[in-house]
PDB file of C-alpha atoms in Angstrom:
ATOM      1  CA  UNK A   1       0.000   0.000   0.000  1.00 60.00           C
ATOM      2  CA  UNK A   2       2.819   2.369   0.851  1.00 68.00           C
ATOM      3  CA  UNK A   3       4.443   1.569  -2.490  1.00 70.00           C
ATOM      4  CA  UNK A   4       1.230   2.666  -4.179  1.00 69.00           C
ATOM      5  CA  UNK A   5       1.233   6.003  -2.300  1.00 71.00           C
ATOM      6  CA  UNK A   6       4.914   6.402  -3.000  1.00 74.00           C
ATOM      7  CA  UNK A   7       4.396   5.886  -6.747  1.00 75.00           C
ATOM      8  CA  UNK A   8       1.498   8.340  -6.620  1.00 73.00           C
ATOM      9  CA  UNK A   9       3.626  10.895  -4.760  1.00 72.00           C
ATOM     10  CA  UNK A  10       6.500  10.471  -7.266  1.00 79.00           C
ATOM     11  CA  UNK A  11       4.094  10.892 -10.189  1.00 79.00           C
ATOM     12  CA  UNK A  12       2.568  13.965  -8.536  1.00 74.00           C
ATOM     13  CA  UNK A  13       6.016  15.483  -7.884  1.00 82.00           C
ATOM     14  CA  UNK A  14       7.032  14.724 -11.475  1.00 75.00           C
ATOM     15  CA  UNK A  15       3.902  16.506 -12.764  1.00 73.00           C
ATOM     16  CA  UNK A  16       4.550  19.468 -10.475  1.00 74.00           C
ATOM     17  CA  UNK A  17       8.172  19.660 -11.638  1.00 73.00           C
ATOM     18  CA  UNK A  18       7.171  19.392 -15.295  1.00 72.00           C
ATOM     19  CA  UNK A  19       4.516  22.084 -14.791  1.00 67.00           C
ATOM     20  CA  UNK A  20       6.981  24.385 -13.049  1.00 70.00           C
ATOM     21  CA  UNK A  21       9.601  23.906 -15.762  1.00 70.00           C
ATOM     22  CA  UNK A  22       6.971  24.555 -18.447  1.00 68.00           C
ATOM     23  CA  UNK A  23       5.747  27.714 -16.704  1.00 63.00           C
ATOM     24  CA  UNK A  24       9.273  29.027 -16.253  1.00 62.00           C
ATOM     25  CA  UNK A  25      10.213  28.388 -19.872  1.00 62.00           C
ATOM     26  CA  UNK A  26       6.932  29.973 -21.078  1.00 58.00           C
ATOM     27  CA  UNK A  27       7.397  33.062 -18.904  1.00 56.00           C
ATOM     28  CA  UNK A  28      10.976  33.413 -20.193  1.00 59.00           C
ATOM     29  CA  UNK A  29       9.665  33.318 -23.770  1.00 63.00           C
ATOM     30  CA  UNK A  30       6.926  35.828 -22.957  1.00 67.00           C
ATOM     31  CA  UNK A  31       9.412  38.056 -21.170  1.00 63.00           C
ATOM     32  CA  UNK A  32      11.698  37.925 -24.196  1.00 65.00           C
ATOM     33  CA  UNK A  33       8.776  38.730 -26.497  1.00 72.00           C
ATOM     34  CA  UNK A  34       7.699  41.657 -24.288  1.00 69.00           C
ATOM     35  CA  UNK A  35      11.262  42.966 -24.181  1.00 72.00           C
ATOM     36  CA  UNK A  36      11.504  42.702 -27.976  1.00 70.00           C
ATOM     37  CA  UNK A  37       8.194  44.542 -28.410  1.00 71.00           C
ATOM     38  CA  UNK A  38       9.275  47.259 -25.967  1.00 71.00           C
ATOM     39  CA  UNK A  39      12.567  47.737 -27.841  1.00 73.00           C
ATOM     40  CA  UNK A  40      10.683  47.935 -31.157  1.00 68.00           C
ATOM     41  CA  UNK A  41       8.335  50.599 -29.737  1.00 70.00           C
ATOM     42  CA  UNK A  42      11.284  52.575 -28.358  1.00 71.00           C
ATOM     43  CA  UNK A  43      13.023  52.353 -31.718  1.00 63.00           C
ATOM     44  CA  UNK A  44       9.880  53.570 -33.515  1.00 59.00           C
ATOM     45  CA  UNK A  45       9.557  56.506 -31.080  1.00 67.00           C
ATOM     46  CA  UNK A  46      13.230  57.429 -31.552  1.00 67.00           C
ATOM     47  CA  UNK A  47      12.820  57.267 -35.347  1.00 57.00           C
ATOM     48  CA  UNK A  48       9.727  59.498 -35.156  1.00 58.00           C
ATOM     49  CA  UNK A  49      11.572  61.996 -32.953  1.00 63.00           C
ATOM     50  CA  UNK A  50      14.530  61.997 -35.354  1.00 59.00           C
ATOM     51  CA  UNK A  51      12.223  62.661 -38.322  1.00 53.00           C
ATOM     52  CA  UNK A  52      10.496  65.477 -36.420  1.00 55.00           C
ATOM     53  CA  UNK A  53      13.867  66.993 -35.539  1.00 59.00           C
ATOM     54  CA  UNK A  54      15.191  66.786 -39.105  1.00 62.00           C
ATOM     55  CA  UNK A  55      12.016  68.305 -40.613  1.00 74.00           C
ATOM     56  CA  UNK A  56      12.027  72.066 -40.355  1.00 88.00           C
ATOM     57  CA  UNK A  57       8.855  73.167 -38.613  1.00 91.00           C
ATOM     58  CA  UNK A  58       7.096  76.388 -39.610  1.00 92.00           C
ATOM     59  CA  UNK A  59       4.240  78.325 -38.034  1.00 93.00           C
ATOM     60  CA  UNK A  60       1.115  79.382 -39.885  1.00 93.00           C
ATOM     61  CA  UNK A  61      -2.123  81.106 -38.853  1.00 93.00           C
ATOM     62  CA  UNK A  62      -5.410  79.824 -40.270  1.00 91.00           C
ATOM     63  CA  UNK A  63      -8.636  81.712 -39.621  1.00 91.00           C
ATOM     64  CA  UNK A  64     -11.934  82.750 -41.173  1.00 89.00           C
ATOM     65  CA  UNK A  65     -14.524  80.056 -41.882  1.00 91.00           C
ATOM     66  CA  UNK A  66     -12.600  77.211 -40.255  1.00 93.00           C
ATOM     67  CA  UNK A  67     -13.709  74.990 -37.355  1.00 94.00           C
ATOM     68  CA  UNK A  68     -10.539  75.323 -35.248  1.00 94.00           C
ATOM     69  CA  UNK A  69      -8.777  78.597 -36.129  1.00 93.00           C
ATOM     70  CA  UNK A  70      -5.366  79.255 -34.670  1.00 93.00           C
ATOM     71  CA  UNK A  71      -1.617  79.081 -35.123  1.00 94.00           C
ATOM     72  CA  UNK A  72      -0.303  75.667 -36.138  1.00 93.00           C
ATOM     73  CA  UNK A  73       3.216  74.224 -36.253  1.00 92.00           C
ATOM     74  CA  UNK A  74       3.594  72.154 -39.415  1.00 92.00           C
ATOM     75  CA  UNK A  75       6.490  70.643 -41.378  1.00 93.00           C
ATOM     76  CA  UNK A  76       7.971  72.770 -44.128  1.00 90.00           C
ATOM     77  CA  UNK A  77       6.348  71.914 -47.466  1.00 89.00           C
ATOM     78  CA  UNK A  78       2.867  71.447 -45.952  1.00 90.00           C
ATOM     79  CA  UNK A  79      -0.019  72.404 -48.242  1.00 91.00           C
ATOM     80  CA  UNK A  80      -3.139  74.454 -47.554  1.00 89.00           C
ATOM     81  CA  UNK A  81      -5.491  71.447 -47.762  1.00 91.00           C
ATOM     82  CA  UNK A  82      -3.426  69.610 -45.102  1.00 93.00           C
ATOM     83  CA  UNK A  83      -3.558  72.612 -42.767  1.00 91.00           C
ATOM     84  CA  UNK A  84      -7.302  72.927 -43.348  1.00 91.00           C
ATOM     85  CA  UNK A  85      -7.704  69.257 -42.326  1.00 92.00           C
ATOM     86  CA  UNK A  86      -5.639  69.872 -39.160  1.00 92.00           C
ATOM     87  CA  UNK A  87      -7.896  72.820 -38.322  1.00 92.00           C
ATOM     88  CA  UNK A  88     -11.003  70.634 -38.454  1.00 93.00           C
ATOM     89  CA  UNK A  89     -12.066  71.604 -41.984  1.00 91.00           C
ATOM     90  CA  UNK A  90     -14.147  74.528 -43.156  1.00 91.00           C
ATOM     91  CA  UNK A  91     -17.378  75.548 -41.447  1.00 91.00           C
ATOM     92  CA  UNK A  92     -20.706  75.004 -43.193  1.00 89.00           C
ATOM     93  CA  UNK A  93     -20.483  78.631 -44.383  1.00 88.00           C
ATOM     94  CA  UNK A  94     -16.896  78.267 -45.618  1.00 86.00           C
ATOM     95  CA  UNK A  95     -15.825  78.286 -49.257  1.00 85.00           C
ATOM     96  CA  UNK A  96     -12.380  76.643 -49.255  1.00 85.00           C
ATOM     97  CA  UNK A  97     -12.620  75.996 -53.000  1.00 81.00           C
ATOM     98  CA  UNK A  98     -12.220  79.742 -53.530  1.00 82.00           C
ATOM     99  CA  UNK A  99      -8.579  79.228 -52.523  1.00 82.00           C
ATOM    100  CA  UNK A 100      -5.716  77.261 -54.015  1.00 85.00           C
ATOM    101  CA  UNK A 101      -5.742  74.294 -51.621  1.00 86.00           C
ATOM    102  CA  UNK A 102      -2.625  72.838 -53.262  1.00 85.00           C
ATOM    103  CA  UNK A 103      -0.561  75.931 -52.439  1.00 86.00           C
ATOM    104  CA  UNK A 104       2.559  75.304 -50.310  1.00 88.00           C
ATOM    105  CA  UNK A 105       2.423  77.137 -46.982  1.00 89.00           C
ATOM    106  CA  UNK A 106       5.151  79.636 -46.087  1.00 87.00           C
ATOM    107  CA  UNK A 107       6.412  80.308 -42.556  1.00 89.00           C
ATOM    108  CA  UNK A 108       4.452  83.085 -40.865  1.00 87.00           C
ATOM    109  CA  UNK A 109       1.681  83.024 -43.459  1.00 86.00           C
ATOM    110  CA  UNK A 110      -1.920  83.876 -42.558  1.00 87.00           C
ATOM    111  CA  UNK A 111      -4.528  81.851 -44.410  1.00 88.00           C
ATOM    112  CA  UNK A 112      -8.117  83.103 -44.372  1.00 88.00           C
ATOM    113  CA  UNK A 113     -10.850  80.686 -45.432  1.00 89.00           C
ATOM    114  CA  UNK A 114     -13.547  82.917 -46.952  1.00 87.00           C
ATOM    115  CA  UNK A 115     -17.276  82.510 -46.451  1.00 84.00           C
ATOM    116  CA  UNK A 116     -19.463  81.632 -49.442  1.00 78.00           C
ATOM    117  CA  UNK A 117     -20.656  85.240 -49.510  1.00 76.00           C
ATOM    118  CA  UNK A 118     -17.102  86.607 -49.505  1.00 77.00           C
ATOM    119  CA  UNK A 119     -16.051  84.144 -52.205  1.00 74.00           C
ATOM    120  CA  UNK A 120     -18.997  85.205 -54.386  1.00 67.00           C
ATOM    121  CA  UNK A 121     -18.264  88.905 -53.956  1.00 65.00           C
ATOM    122  CA  UNK A 122     -14.559  88.308 -54.632  1.00 61.00           C
ATOM    123  CA  UNK A 123     -15.518  86.845 -57.972  1.00 55.00           C
ATOM    124  CA  UNK A 124     -17.502  89.889 -59.072  1.00 49.00           C
ATOM    125  CA  UNK A 125     -15.543  92.746 -60.604  1.00 41.00           C
ATOM    126  CA  UNK A 126     -16.545  96.395 -60.615  1.00 40.00           C
ATOM    127  CA  UNK A 127     -18.436  95.952 -63.898  1.00 40.00           C
ATOM    128  CA  UNK A 128     -20.460  93.122 -62.408  1.00 45.00           C
ATOM    129  CA  UNK A 129     -18.806  90.417 -64.504  1.00 44.00           C
ATOM    130  CA  UNK A 130     -17.545  87.328 -62.759  1.00 44.00           C
ATOM    131  CA  UNK A 131     -13.752  87.193 -63.132  1.00 50.00           C
ATOM    132  CA  UNK A 132     -12.605  85.238 -60.093  1.00 64.00           C
ATOM    133  CA  UNK A 133     -10.081  88.026 -59.405  1.00 79.00           C
ATOM    134  CA  UNK A 134      -9.793  90.315 -56.377  1.00 83.00           C
ATOM    135  CA  UNK A 135     -10.350  93.916 -57.474  1.00 85.00           C
ATOM    136  CA  UNK A 136      -7.833  96.135 -55.658  1.00 84.00           C
ATOM    137  CA  UNK A 137     -10.159  99.152 -56.007  1.00 82.00           C
ATOM    138  CA  UNK A 138     -13.315  97.534 -54.585  1.00 83.00           C
ATOM    139  CA  UNK A 139     -12.303  94.554 -52.423  1.00 84.00           C
ATOM    140  CA  UNK A 140     -12.940  94.592 -48.678  1.00 85.00           C
ATOM    141  CA  UNK A 141     -10.159  94.045 -46.159  1.00 85.00           C
ATOM    142  CA  UNK A 142     -11.292  90.415 -45.691  1.00 85.00           C
ATOM    143  CA  UNK A 143     -11.259  89.844 -49.456  1.00 85.00           C
ATOM    144  CA  UNK A 144      -7.761  91.313 -49.744  1.00 85.00           C
ATOM    145  CA  UNK A 145      -6.590  89.030 -46.906  1.00 85.00           C
ATOM    146  CA  UNK A 146      -7.465  85.975 -49.013  1.00 84.00           C
ATOM    147  CA  UNK A 147      -4.493  86.829 -51.225  1.00 84.00           C
ATOM    148  CA  UNK A 148      -1.250  84.972 -50.374  1.00 83.00           C
ATOM    149  CA  UNK A 149       1.103  87.105 -48.305  1.00 81.00           C
ATOM    150  CA  UNK A 150      -1.514  89.776 -47.560  1.00 85.00           C
ATOM    151  CA  UNK A 151      -2.371  90.041 -43.880  1.00 84.00           C
ATOM    152  CA  UNK A 152      -4.677  92.458 -42.122  1.00 86.00           C
ATOM    153  CA  UNK A 153      -2.187  95.355 -41.896  1.00 87.00           C
ATOM    154  CA  UNK A 154      -1.244  95.154 -45.602  1.00 87.00           C
ATOM    155  CA  UNK A 155      -4.930  94.887 -46.533  1.00 87.00           C
ATOM    156  CA  UNK A 156      -5.617  98.066 -44.528  1.00 89.00           C
ATOM    157  CA  UNK A 157      -2.662  99.759 -46.265  1.00 89.00           C
ATOM    158  CA  UNK A 158      -4.152  98.838 -49.660  1.00 87.00           C
ATOM    159  CA  UNK A 159      -7.530 100.321 -48.713  1.00 87.00           C
ATOM    160  CA  UNK A 160      -5.831 103.457 -47.309  1.00 88.00           C
ATOM    161  CA  UNK A 161      -3.776 103.870 -50.507  1.00 86.00           C
ATOM    162  CA  UNK A 162      -6.798 103.656 -52.816  1.00 86.00           C
ATOM    163  CA  UNK A 163      -8.729 106.135 -50.642  1.00 86.00           C
ATOM    164  CA  UNK A 164      -5.857 108.622 -50.627  1.00 86.00           C
ATOM    165  CA  UNK A 165      -4.864 108.214 -54.291  1.00 85.00           C
ATOM    166  CA  UNK A 166      -8.190 107.644 -56.010  1.00 81.00           C
ATOM    167  CA  UNK A 167      -7.553 103.930 -56.595  1.00 82.00           C
ATOM    168  CA  UNK A 168      -4.996 101.811 -58.375  1.00 83.00           C
ATOM    169  CA  UNK A 169      -4.356 102.510 -62.058  1.00 84.00           C
ATOM    170  CA  UNK A 170      -2.671  99.136 -62.693  1.00 83.00           C
ATOM    171  CA  UNK A 171      -2.020  95.969 -60.710  1.00 84.00           C
ATOM    172  CA  UNK A 172       1.682  96.896 -60.554  1.00 86.00           C
ATOM    173  CA  UNK A 173       0.725  99.925 -58.408  1.00 85.00           C
ATOM    174  CA  UNK A 174       0.258  97.525 -55.486  1.00 84.00           C
ATOM    175  CA  UNK A 175       4.058  97.510 -55.155  1.00 86.00           C
ATOM    176  CA  UNK A 176       3.741 101.137 -53.953  1.00 86.00           C
ATOM    177  CA  UNK A 177       2.393  99.704 -50.693  1.00 84.00           C
ATOM    178  CA  UNK A 178       5.052  99.337 -48.002  1.00 82.00           C
ATOM    179  CA  UNK A 179       6.066  95.693 -47.627  1.00 82.00           C
ATOM    180  CA  UNK A 180       4.689  94.571 -50.991  1.00 82.00           C
ATOM    181  CA  UNK A 181       7.574  94.127 -53.362  1.00 83.00           C
ATOM    182  CA  UNK A 182       8.291  92.008 -56.424  1.00 83.00           C
ATOM    183  CA  UNK A 183       8.192  88.624 -54.637  1.00 82.00           C
ATOM    184  CA  UNK A 184       4.721  89.194 -53.150  1.00 81.00           C
ATOM    185  CA  UNK A 185       3.501  90.768 -56.401  1.00 82.00           C
ATOM    186  CA  UNK A 186       4.554  87.673 -58.372  1.00 82.00           C
ATOM    187  CA  UNK A 187       2.520  85.477 -56.009  1.00 80.00           C
ATOM    188  CA  UNK A 188      -0.671  87.537 -56.394  1.00 83.00           C
ATOM    189  CA  UNK A 189      -0.443  89.062 -59.904  1.00 80.00           C
ATOM    190  CA  UNK A 190      -2.702  86.386 -61.431  1.00 81.00           C
ATOM    191  CA  UNK A 191      -5.265  86.819 -58.636  1.00 84.00           C
ATOM    192  CA  UNK A 192      -5.805  90.600 -58.775  1.00 84.00           C
ATOM    193  CA  UNK A 193      -7.343  93.178 -61.075  1.00 84.00           C
ATOM    194  CA  UNK A 194      -8.171  96.918 -61.038  1.00 78.00           C
TER     195      UNK A 194
END
């Protein structure tokens, strides 16, 4: 009878030993897998940080008919449509198609998403014909601010100039405004009229 209990005890101890060895080897494998996954995650984070550090970041202000207006930090080479997506898209009253959404953003730029009403009035020239151009002699400050490189202060300067000088005689006259030189003029020349 004791031999029977002894055999049973030996079998039980053998099972316990086998179970312990199995558990230890399994936990070692799992630990190795967890360590490998952790190292992979760390490597991915370091790679992301390196990419972020090597990309030059610029700052741009988006406002007007946009869901989340504000100043955003974006990688150099970002386009208007990408910034608009970051800012939560246009409002229900916004007319983003009135802008060049494929335009590359410049550091310090202010992008104004016009309303449908502003976009429609921008497209109407003094004669009442739809041209799609901003008329320097009739455009509001908000309409002028839809032009690339034209912020609120330059838009006010344009309005002040036309009031003091009886309007612009040609689109080149815009370069008489302080801060608007050849580079800015080249960006907006196809978007303006008098």
